């Protein structure tokens, strides 16, 4: 068994939830915050059999889109003003960041 941990953008999380339920996968959705943007995102925990991991990956790929996002400049507090960029910078936030980890034991009581 594997545990798939997928960090996705909030905008995609409902669609992904629905697609997982429709395909009869069990999932837990956690409200999370990205360390860099400090903006809300969603983390899915999906426990599934090894042979179904690829199917879950495909569902994630089909339901999560990469997007451009503007990051507002942060003024240097007593720092080096030479490296300060006074305009917003565009970054690409991925459709999904996915980790697949082995599950040693799975129980439901
Ligand atoms: P955030 O940490 O808010 O990062 C949002 C986006 O900002 C990232 O998109 C990346 O394009 C950019 N970014 C992040 N750290 C950066 C840095 N030190 N310098 C420059 N740009 C940086 P993604 O890579 O697609 O990540 C989306 C979200 O997935 C992240 O939100 C974070 O919540 C999660 N994530 C990504 N990589 C992770 C990792 N290795 N471990 C745990 N969570 C991760």
mmCIF file of N, CA and C and ligand atoms in Angstrom:
data_model
loop_
_atom_site.group_PDB
_atom_site.id
_atom_site.type_symbol
_atom_site.label_atom_id
_atom_site.label_comp_id
_atom_site.label_asym_id
_atom_site.label_seq_id
_atom_site.Cartn_x
_atom_site.Cartn_y
_atom_site.Cartn_z
ATOM 1 N N UNK A 1 0.844 -1.202 0.000
ATOM 2 C CA UNK A 1 0.000 0.000 0.000
ATOM 3 C C UNK A 1 0.881 1.253 0.000
ATOM 4 N N UNK A 2 0.345 2.313 -0.607
ATOM 5 C CA UNK A 2 1.084 3.580 -0.660
ATOM 6 C C UNK A 2 0.205 4.716 -0.115
ATOM 7 N N UNK A 3 0.872 5.734 0.418
ATOM 8 C CA UNK A 3 0.176 6.966 0.779
ATOM 9 C C UNK A 3 0.639 8.045 -0.192
ATOM 10 N N UNK A 4 -0.311 8.613 -0.913
ATOM 11 C CA UNK A 4 0.009 9.684 -1.857
ATOM 12 C C UNK A 4 -0.319 11.001 -1.168
ATOM 13 N N UNK A 5 0.682 11.861 -1.079
ATOM 14 C CA UNK A 5 0.491 13.180 -0.467
ATOM 15 C C UNK A 5 0.579 14.190 -1.605
ATOM 16 N N UNK A 6 -0.504 14.899 -1.865
ATOM 17 C CA UNK A 6 -0.518 15.822 -3.011
ATOM 18 C C UNK A 6 -0.873 17.228 -2.544
ATOM 19 N N UNK A 7 0.043 18.172 -2.785
ATOM 20 C CA UNK A 7 -0.223 19.583 -2.452
ATOM 21 C C UNK A 7 -0.748 20.234 -3.733
ATOM 22 N N UNK A 8 -1.962 20.753 -3.673
ATOM 23 C CA UNK A 8 -2.575 21.339 -4.881
ATOM 24 C C UNK A 8 -3.103 22.742 -4.560
ATOM 25 N N UNK A 9 -3.357 23.502 -5.598
ATOM 26 C CA UNK A 9 -3.898 24.846 -5.382
ATOM 27 C C UNK A 9 -5.366 24.753 -4.950
ATOM 28 N N UNK A 10 -5.781 25.688 -4.096
ATOM 29 C CA UNK A 10 -7.164 25.688 -3.609
ATOM 30 C C UNK A 10 -8.168 25.664 -4.757
ATOM 31 N N UNK A 11 -7.820 26.376 -5.856
ATOM 32 C CA UNK A 11 -8.753 26.475 -6.991
ATOM 33 C C UNK A 11 -9.074 25.115 -7.598
ATOM 34 N N UNK A 12 -8.160 24.143 -7.432
ATOM 35 C CA UNK A 12 -8.359 22.821 -8.038
ATOM 36 C C UNK A 12 -8.902 21.797 -7.051
ATOM 37 N N UNK A 13 -8.962 22.168 -5.761
ATOM 38 C CA UNK A 13 -9.180 21.124 -4.758
ATOM 39 C C UNK A 13 -10.577 20.505 -4.820
ATOM 40 N N UNK A 14 -11.615 21.302 -5.106
ATOM 41 C CA UNK A 14 -12.957 20.711 -5.176
ATOM 42 C C UNK A 14 -13.083 19.756 -6.342
ATOM 43 N N UNK A 15 -12.509 20.201 -7.482
ATOM 44 C CA UNK A 15 -12.589 19.339 -8.670
ATOM 45 C C UNK A 15 -11.854 18.021 -8.419
ATOM 46 N N UNK A 16 -10.683 18.121 -7.777
ATOM 47 C CA UNK A 16 -9.919 16.897 -7.501
ATOM 48 C C UNK A 16 -10.666 15.995 -6.517
ATOM 49 N N UNK A 17 -11.244 16.592 -5.462
ATOM 50 C CA UNK A 17 -12.042 15.804 -4.492
ATOM 51 C C UNK A 17 -13.131 15.023 -5.201
ATOM 52 N N UNK A 18 -13.877 15.741 -6.058
ATOM 53 C CA UNK A 18 -14.998 15.100 -6.749
ATOM 54 C C UNK A 18 -14.522 13.967 -7.653
ATOM 55 N N UNK A 19 -13.414 14.213 -8.369
ATOM 56 C CA UNK A 19 -12.903 13.193 -9.298
ATOM 57 C C UNK A 19 -12.448 11.948 -8.527
ATOM 58 N N UNK A 20 -11.833 12.150 -7.347
ATOM 59 C CA UNK A 20 -11.374 10.995 -6.559
ATOM 60 C C UNK A 20 -12.554 10.186 -6.043
ATOM 61 N N UNK A 21 -13.592 10.891 -5.565
ATOM 62 C CA UNK A 21 -14.778 10.186 -5.047
ATOM 63 C C UNK A 21 -15.453 9.415 -6.185
ATOM 64 N N UNK A 22 -15.546 10.073 -7.335
ATOM 65 C CA UNK A 22 -16.195 9.435 -8.493
ATOM 66 C C UNK A 22 -15.463 8.152 -8.900
ATOM 67 N N UNK A 23 -14.129 8.165 -8.793
ATOM 68 C CA UNK A 23 -13.341 6.986 -9.161
ATOM 69 C C UNK A 23 -13.198 6.012 -7.988
ATOM 70 N N UNK A 24 -13.934 6.270 -6.894
ATOM 71 C CA UNK A 24 -13.989 5.400 -5.717
ATOM 72 C C UNK A 24 -12.667 5.294 -4.952
ATOM 73 N N UNK A 25 -11.919 6.426 -4.929
ATOM 74 C CA UNK A 25 -10.736 6.478 -4.077
ATOM 75 C C UNK A 25 -11.104 7.185 -2.788
ATOM 76 N N UNK A 26 -10.462 6.757 -1.688
ATOM 77 C CA UNK A 26 -10.664 7.418 -0.395
ATOM 78 C C UNK A 26 -9.593 8.486 -0.235
ATOM 79 N N UNK A 27 -9.989 9.652 0.247
ATOM 80 C CA UNK A 27 -9.002 10.725 0.403
ATOM 81 C C UNK A 27 -9.364 11.619 1.576
ATOM 82 N N UNK A 28 -8.347 12.243 2.150
ATOM 83 C CA UNK A 28 -8.541 13.243 3.204
ATOM 84 C C UNK A 28 -7.925 14.542 2.714
ATOM 85 N N UNK A 29 -8.694 15.616 2.836
ATOM 86 C CA UNK A 29 -8.198 16.915 2.374
ATOM 87 C C UNK A 29 -7.867 17.780 3.587
ATOM 88 N N UNK A 30 -6.651 18.302 3.623
ATOM 89 C CA UNK A 30 -6.232 19.177 4.727
ATOM 90 C C UNK A 30 -6.014 20.584 4.190
ATOM 91 N N UNK A 31 -6.419 21.586 4.971
ATOM 92 C CA UNK A 31 -6.111 22.973 4.607
ATOM 93 C C UNK A 31 -4.645 23.207 4.953
ATOM 94 N N UNK A 32 -3.859 23.691 4.000
ATOM 95 C CA UNK A 32 -2.427 23.886 4.254
ATOM 96 C C UNK A 32 -1.980 25.260 3.750
ATOM 97 N N UNK A 33 -0.753 25.616 4.061
ATOM 98 C CA UNK A 33 -0.212 26.919 3.667
ATOM 99 C C UNK A 33 1.178 26.717 3.074
ATOM 100 N N UNK A 34 1.394 27.240 1.879
ATOM 101 C CA UNK A 34 2.706 27.127 1.240
ATOM 102 C C UNK A 34 3.731 27.970 1.984
ATOM 103 N N UNK A 35 4.915 27.423 2.185
ATOM 104 C CA UNK A 35 5.956 28.127 2.932
ATOM 105 C C UNK A 35 6.452 29.371 2.211
ATOM 106 N N UNK A 36 6.442 29.364 0.889
ATOM 107 C CA UNK A 36 7.011 30.475 0.119
ATOM 108 C C UNK A 36 5.993 31.595 -0.076
ATOM 109 N N UNK A 37 4.832 31.258 -0.629
ATOM 110 C CA UNK A 37 3.803 32.282 -0.891
ATOM 111 C C UNK A 37 3.031 32.643 0.375
ATOM 112 N N UNK A 38 3.046 31.764 1.364
ATOM 113 C CA UNK A 38 2.275 31.925 2.602
ATOM 114 C C UNK A 38 0.794 32.090 2.284
ATOM 115 N N UNK A 39 0.384 31.414 1.214
ATOM 116 C CA UNK A 39 -1.027 31.445 0.794
ATOM 117 C C UNK A 39 -1.607 30.048 0.990
ATOM 118 N N UNK A 40 -2.923 29.996 1.109
ATOM 119 C CA UNK A 40 -3.605 28.722 1.341
ATOM 120 C C UNK A 40 -3.464 27.784 0.152
ATOM 121 N N UNK A 41 -3.211 26.509 0.433
ATOM 122 C CA UNK A 41 -3.335 25.473 -0.592
ATOM 123 C C UNK A 41 -3.971 24.264 0.090
ATOM 124 N N UNK A 42 -4.144 23.182 -0.630
ATOM 125 C CA UNK A 42 -4.801 22.005 -0.052
ATOM 126 C C UNK A 42 -3.882 20.804 -0.173
ATOM 127 N N UNK A 43 -3.821 20.022 0.890
ATOM 128 C CA UNK A 43 -3.005 18.807 0.861
ATOM 129 C C UNK A 43 -3.925 17.597 0.969
ATOM 130 N N UNK A 44 -3.816 16.718 -0.027
ATOM 131 C CA UNK A 44 -4.624 15.500 -0.042
ATOM 132 C C UNK A 44 -3.785 14.329 0.461
ATOM 133 N N UNK A 45 -4.382 13.507 1.327
ATOM 134 C CA UNK A 45 -3.789 12.239 1.741
ATOM 135 C C UNK A 45 -4.640 11.154 1.105
ATOM 136 N N UNK A 46 -4.019 10.346 0.258
ATOM 137 C CA UNK A 46 -4.784 9.323 -0.458
ATOM 138 C C UNK A 46 -4.083 7.978 -0.232
ATOM 139 N N UNK A 47 -4.727 7.112 0.501
ATOM 140 C CA UNK A 47 -4.161 5.778 0.726
ATOM 141 C C UNK A 47 -4.732 4.832 -0.319
ATOM 142 N N UNK A 48 -3.837 4.099 -1.006
ATOM 143 C CA UNK A 48 -4.339 3.193 -2.045
ATOM 144 C C UNK A 48 -3.364 2.037 -2.292
ATOM 145 N N UNK A 49 -3.857 1.028 -2.988
ATOM 146 C CA UNK A 49 -3.014 -0.123 -3.323
ATOM 147 C C UNK A 49 -1.931 0.291 -4.320
ATOM 148 N N UNK A 50 -0.798 -0.415 -4.270
ATOM 149 C CA UNK A 50 0.338 -0.079 -5.147
ATOM 150 C C UNK A 50 -0.070 0.004 -6.622
ATOM 151 N N UNK A 51 -0.893 -0.952 -7.053
ATOM 152 C CA UNK A 51 -1.227 -1.022 -8.484
ATOM 153 C C UNK A 51 -2.188 0.095 -8.924
ATOM 154 N N UNK A 52 -2.733 0.854 -7.946
ATOM 155 C CA UNK A 52 -3.654 1.934 -8.314
ATOM 156 C C UNK A 52 -3.002 3.315 -8.275
ATOM 157 N N UNK A 53 -1.715 3.355 -7.906
ATOM 158 C CA UNK A 53 -1.030 4.649 -7.775
ATOM 159 C C UNK A 53 -1.065 5.416 -9.099
ATOM 160 N N UNK A 54 -0.807 4.720 -10.202
ATOM 161 C CA UNK A 54 -0.767 5.395 -11.510
ATOM 162 C C UNK A 54 -2.124 6.008 -11.857
ATOM 163 N N UNK A 55 -3.201 5.302 -11.500
ATOM 164 C CA UNK A 55 -4.548 5.816 -11.783
ATOM 165 C C UNK A 55 -4.803 7.112 -10.991
ATOM 166 N N UNK A 56 -4.347 7.118 -9.720
ATOM 167 C CA UNK A 56 -4.506 8.331 -8.897
ATOM 168 C C UNK A 56 -3.673 9.476 -9.492
ATOM 169 N N UNK A 57 -2.446 9.163 -9.926
ATOM 170 C CA UNK A 57 -1.576 10.190 -10.535
ATOM 171 C C UNK A 57 -2.257 10.817 -11.751
ATOM 172 N N UNK A 58 -2.892 9.990 -12.535
ATOM 173 C CA UNK A 58 -3.558 10.468 -13.749
ATOM 174 C C UNK A 58 -4.728 11.399 -13.375
ATOM 175 N N UNK A 59 -5.467 11.030 -12.339
ATOM 176 C CA UNK A 59 -6.594 11.868 -11.895
ATOM 177 C C UNK A 59 -6.059 13.219 -11.400
ATOM 178 N N UNK A 60 -4.952 13.180 -10.663
ATOM 179 C CA UNK A 60 -4.366 14.437 -10.169
ATOM 180 C C UNK A 60 -3.925 15.300 -11.355
ATOM 181 N N UNK A 61 -3.234 14.667 -12.314
ATOM 182 C CA UNK A 61 -2.746 15.418 -13.490
ATOM 183 C C UNK A 61 -3.890 16.070 -14.248
ATOM 184 N N UNK A 62 -4.996 15.331 -14.389
ATOM 185 C CA UNK A 62 -6.114 15.845 -15.186
ATOM 186 C C UNK A 62 -6.892 16.959 -14.490
ATOM 187 N N UNK A 63 -6.749 17.050 -13.170
ATOM 188 C CA UNK A 63 -7.595 17.998 -12.442
ATOM 189 C C UNK A 63 -6.850 19.177 -11.817
ATOM 190 N N UNK A 64 -5.529 19.216 -11.966
ATOM 191 C CA UNK A 64 -4.751 20.293 -11.341
ATOM 192 C C UNK A 64 -3.914 21.010 -12.395
ATOM 193 N N UNK A 65 -4.079 22.318 -12.461
ATOM 194 C CA UNK A 65 -3.395 23.102 -13.500
ATOM 195 C C UNK A 65 -2.291 23.962 -12.899
ATOM 196 N N UNK A 66 -1.173 24.093 -13.627
ATOM 197 C CA UNK A 66 -0.132 25.044 -13.221
ATOM 198 C C UNK A 66 -0.618 26.449 -13.581
ATOM 199 N N UNK A 67 -0.303 27.422 -12.727
ATOM 200 C CA UNK A 67 -0.728 28.812 -12.973
ATOM 201 C C UNK A 67 0.403 29.774 -12.661
ATOM 202 N N UNK A 68 0.364 30.912 -13.364
ATOM 203 C CA UNK A 68 1.315 31.982 -13.060
ATOM 204 C C UNK A 68 0.755 32.775 -11.883
ATOM 205 N N UNK A 69 1.620 33.175 -10.985
ATOM 206 C CA UNK A 69 1.176 33.989 -9.855
ATOM 207 C C UNK A 69 2.175 35.115 -9.612
ATOM 208 N N UNK A 70 1.655 36.298 -9.290
ATOM 209 C CA UNK A 70 2.546 37.427 -9.028
ATOM 210 C C UNK A 70 2.906 37.458 -7.544
ATOM 211 N N UNK A 71 4.195 37.641 -7.268
ATOM 212 C CA UNK A 71 4.637 37.756 -5.874
ATOM 213 C C UNK A 71 4.981 39.212 -5.619
ATOM 214 N N UNK A 72 4.345 39.800 -4.620
ATOM 215 C CA UNK A 72 4.580 41.211 -4.296
ATOM 216 C C UNK A 72 5.976 41.371 -3.708
ATOM 217 N N UNK A 73 6.638 42.492 -4.008
ATOM 218 C CA UNK A 73 7.981 42.692 -3.450
ATOM 219 C C UNK A 73 7.926 42.906 -1.937
ATOM 220 N N UNK A 74 8.953 42.431 -1.249
ATOM 221 C CA UNK A 74 9.057 42.653 0.206
ATOM 222 C C UNK A 74 10.228 43.601 0.415
ATOM 223 N N UNK A 75 9.958 44.728 1.059
ATOM 224 C CA UNK A 75 11.041 45.704 1.202
ATOM 225 C C UNK A 75 12.068 45.217 2.221
ATOM 226 N N UNK A 76 13.364 45.463 1.953
ATOM 227 C CA UNK A 76 14.404 44.962 2.860
ATOM 228 C C UNK A 76 14.404 45.749 4.166
ATOM 229 N N UNK A 77 14.268 45.034 5.303
ATOM 230 C CA UNK A 77 14.271 45.685 6.624
ATOM 231 C C UNK A 77 15.713 45.809 7.088
ATOM 232 N N UNK A 78 16.313 46.928 6.803
ATOM 233 C CA UNK A 78 17.707 47.110 7.191
ATOM 234 C C UNK A 78 18.666 46.240 6.395
ATOM 235 N N UNK A 79 18.126 45.606 5.324
ATOM 236 C CA UNK A 79 18.954 44.706 4.517
ATOM 237 C C UNK A 79 19.635 45.458 3.386
ATOM 238 N N UNK A 80 20.100 44.700 2.417
ATOM 239 C CA UNK A 80 20.832 45.273 1.295
ATOM 240 C C UNK A 80 19.852 45.775 0.236
ATOM 241 N N UNK A 81 19.731 47.083 0.073
ATOM 242 C CA UNK A 81 18.779 47.667 -0.867
ATOM 243 C C UNK A 81 19.172 47.377 -2.322
ATOM 244 N N UNK A 82 20.444 46.977 -2.561
ATOM 245 C CA UNK A 82 20.889 46.681 -3.928
ATOM 246 C C UNK A 82 20.140 45.497 -4.516
ATOM 247 N N UNK A 83 19.765 44.524 -3.661
ATOM 248 C CA UNK A 83 19.107 43.316 -4.164
ATOM 249 C C UNK A 83 17.585 43.469 -4.162
ATOM 250 N N UNK A 84 17.071 44.624 -3.746
ATOM 251 C CA UNK A 84 15.626 44.827 -3.673
ATOM 252 C C UNK A 84 15.026 44.982 -5.078
ATOM 253 N N UNK A 85 13.993 44.173 -5.356
ATOM 254 C CA UNK A 85 13.317 44.264 -6.655
ATOM 255 C C UNK A 85 11.983 44.972 -6.412
ATOM 256 N N UNK A 86 11.797 46.212 -6.906
ATOM 257 C CA UNK A 86 10.636 47.005 -6.509
ATOM 258 C C UNK A 86 9.336 46.680 -7.254
ATOM 259 N N UNK A 87 9.339 45.654 -8.072
ATOM 260 C CA UNK A 87 8.120 45.315 -8.825
ATOM 261 C C UNK A 87 7.755 43.847 -8.582
ATOM 262 N N UNK A 88 6.455 43.503 -8.774
ATOM 263 C CA UNK A 88 6.054 42.114 -8.541
ATOM 264 C C UNK A 88 6.749 41.161 -9.526
ATOM 265 N N UNK A 89 7.053 39.977 -9.057
ATOM 266 C CA UNK A 89 7.731 38.977 -9.898
ATOM 267 C C UNK A 89 6.751 37.844 -10.162
ATOM 268 N N UNK A 90 6.742 37.363 -11.428
ATOM 269 C CA UNK A 90 5.809 36.283 -11.773
ATOM 270 C C UNK A 90 6.494 34.929 -11.545
ATOM 271 N N UNK A 91 5.804 34.037 -10.831
ATOM 272 C CA UNK A 91 6.346 32.682 -10.654
ATOM 273 C C UNK A 91 5.294 31.691 -11.115
ATOM 274 N N UNK A 92 5.746 30.478 -11.431
ATOM 275 C CA UNK A 92 4.768 29.453 -11.818
ATOM 276 C C UNK A 92 4.527 28.525 -10.633
ATOM 277 N N UNK A 93 3.256 28.418 -10.234
ATOM 278 C CA UNK A 93 2.909 27.495 -9.155
ATOM 279 C C UNK A 93 2.413 26.222 -9.819
ATOM 280 N N UNK A 94 3.000 25.108 -9.406
ATOM 281 C CA UNK A 94 2.721 23.833 -10.072
ATOM 282 C C UNK A 94 1.281 23.389 -9.937
ATOM 283 N N UNK A 95 0.875 22.529 -10.837
ATOM 284 C CA UNK A 95 -0.456 21.933 -10.768
ATOM 285 C C UNK A 95 -0.584 21.114 -9.503
ATOM 286 N N UNK A 96 0.446 20.343 -9.194
ATOM 287 C CA UNK A 96 0.424 19.538 -7.970
ATOM 288 C C UNK A 96 1.847 19.121 -7.621
ATOM 289 N N UNK A 97 2.140 19.095 -6.334
ATOM 290 C CA UNK A 97 3.415 18.558 -5.842
ATOM 291 C C UNK A 97 3.067 17.270 -5.122
ATOM 292 N N UNK A 98 3.588 16.155 -5.639
ATOM 293 C CA UNK A 98 3.106 14.850 -5.165
ATOM 294 C C UNK A 98 4.244 14.007 -4.589
ATOM 295 N N UNK A 99 4.001 13.438 -3.426
ATOM 296 C CA UNK A 99 4.939 12.506 -2.800
ATOM 297 C C UNK A 99 4.226 11.156 -2.694
ATOM 298 N N UNK A 100 4.939 10.072 -2.990
ATOM 299 C CA UNK A 100 4.355 8.730 -2.821
ATOM 300 C C UNK A 100 5.222 8.007 -1.794
ATOM 301 N N UNK A 101 4.616 7.618 -0.674
ATOM 302 C CA UNK A 101 5.403 6.969 0.384
ATOM 303 C C UNK A 101 4.809 5.597 0.731
ATOM 304 N N UNK A 102 5.685 4.644 1.071
ATOM 305 C CA UNK A 102 5.179 3.315 1.422
ATOM 306 C C UNK A 102 4.476 3.334 2.778
ATOM 307 N N UNK A 103 3.433 2.533 2.895
ATOM 308 C CA UNK A 103 2.679 2.444 4.155
ATOM 309 C C UNK A 103 3.060 1.127 4.824
ATOM 310 N N UNK A 104 3.579 1.216 6.044
ATOM 311 C CA UNK A 104 4.007 0.008 6.737
ATOM 312 C C UNK A 104 2.812 -0.795 7.239
ATOM 313 N N UNK A 105 1.815 -0.079 7.735
ATOM 314 C CA UNK A 105 0.640 -0.761 8.286
ATOM 315 C C UNK A 105 -0.576 0.118 8.088
ATOM 316 N N UNK A 106 -1.712 -0.496 7.823
ATOM 317 C CA UNK A 106 -2.967 0.257 7.648
ATOM 318 C C UNK A 106 -4.050 -0.461 8.438
ATOM 319 N N UNK A 107 -4.696 0.256 9.338
ATOM 320 C CA UNK A 107 -5.766 -0.337 10.153
ATOM 321 C C UNK A 107 -6.950 0.618 10.181
ATOM 322 N N UNK A 108 -8.118 0.072 10.280
ATOM 323 C CA UNK A 108 -9.298 0.898 10.552
ATOM 324 C C UNK A 108 -10.058 0.231 11.680
ATOM 325 N N UNK A 109 -10.265 0.946 12.764
ATOM 326 C CA UNK A 109 -10.958 0.358 13.917
ATOM 327 C C UNK A 109 -12.368 0.880 14.033
HETATM 328 P P1 LIG B 1 4.763 27.570 -1.766
HETATM 329 O O1 LIG B 1 5.851 27.179 -0.835
HETATM 330 O O2 LIG B 1 3.923 28.736 -1.380
HETATM 331 O O3 LIG B 1 5.443 27.847 -3.203
HETATM 332 C C1 LIG B 1 4.705 28.374 -4.271
HETATM 333 C C2 LIG B 1 5.576 28.487 -5.506
HETATM 334 O O4 LIG B 1 6.612 29.433 -5.243
HETATM 335 C C3 LIG B 1 6.287 27.193 -5.896
HETATM 336 O O5 LIG B 1 5.442 26.396 -6.692
HETATM 337 C C4 LIG B 1 7.500 27.710 -6.639
HETATM 338 O O6 LIG B 1 7.164 28.072 -7.972
HETATM 339 C C5 LIG B 1 7.801 28.999 -5.889
HETATM 340 N N1 LIG B 1 8.834 28.810 -4.871
HETATM 341 C C6 LIG B 1 8.741 28.070 -3.746
HETATM 342 N N2 LIG B 1 9.856 28.164 -3.002
HETATM 343 C C7 LIG B 1 10.672 28.987 -3.673
HETATM 344 C C8 LIG B 1 11.988 29.495 -3.432
HETATM 345 N N3 LIG B 1 12.677 29.169 -2.323
HETATM 346 N N4 LIG B 1 12.510 30.357 -4.361
HETATM 347 C C9 LIG B 1 11.835 30.696 -5.466
HETATM 348 N N5 LIG B 1 10.578 30.257 -5.755
HETATM 349 C C10 LIG B 1 10.021 29.412 -4.882
HETATM 350 P P2 LIG B 1 5.514 24.819 -6.553
HETATM 351 O O7 LIG B 1 6.938 24.346 -6.578
HETATM 352 O O8 LIG B 1 4.608 24.252 -7.584
HETATM 353 O O9 LIG B 1 4.947 24.459 -5.101
HETATM 354 C C11 LIG B 1 3.581 24.632 -4.755
HETATM 355 C C12 LIG B 1 3.369 24.322 -3.280
HETATM 356 O O10 LIG B 1 3.692 22.929 -3.071
HETATM 357 C C13 LIG B 1 4.306 25.063 -2.325
HETATM 358 O O11 LIG B 1 3.757 26.345 -2.018
HETATM 359 C C14 LIG B 1 4.352 24.141 -1.111
HETATM 360 O O12 LIG B 1 3.160 24.274 -0.326
HETATM 361 C C15 LIG B 1 4.298 22.765 -1.770
HETATM 362 N N6 LIG B 1 5.652 22.221 -1.976
HETATM 363 C C16 LIG B 1 6.424 22.365 -3.073
HETATM 364 N N7 LIG B 1 7.581 21.697 -2.948
HETATM 365 C C17 LIG B 1 7.532 21.111 -1.740
HETATM 366 C C18 LIG B 1 8.446 20.278 -1.007
HETATM 367 N N8 LIG B 1 9.631 19.888 -1.505
HETATM 368 N N9 LIG B 1 8.081 19.856 0.238
HETATM 369 C C19 LIG B 1 6.876 20.221 0.757
HETATM 370 N N10 LIG B 1 5.971 20.997 0.120
HETATM 371 C C20 LIG B 1 6.295 21.439 -1.114
#
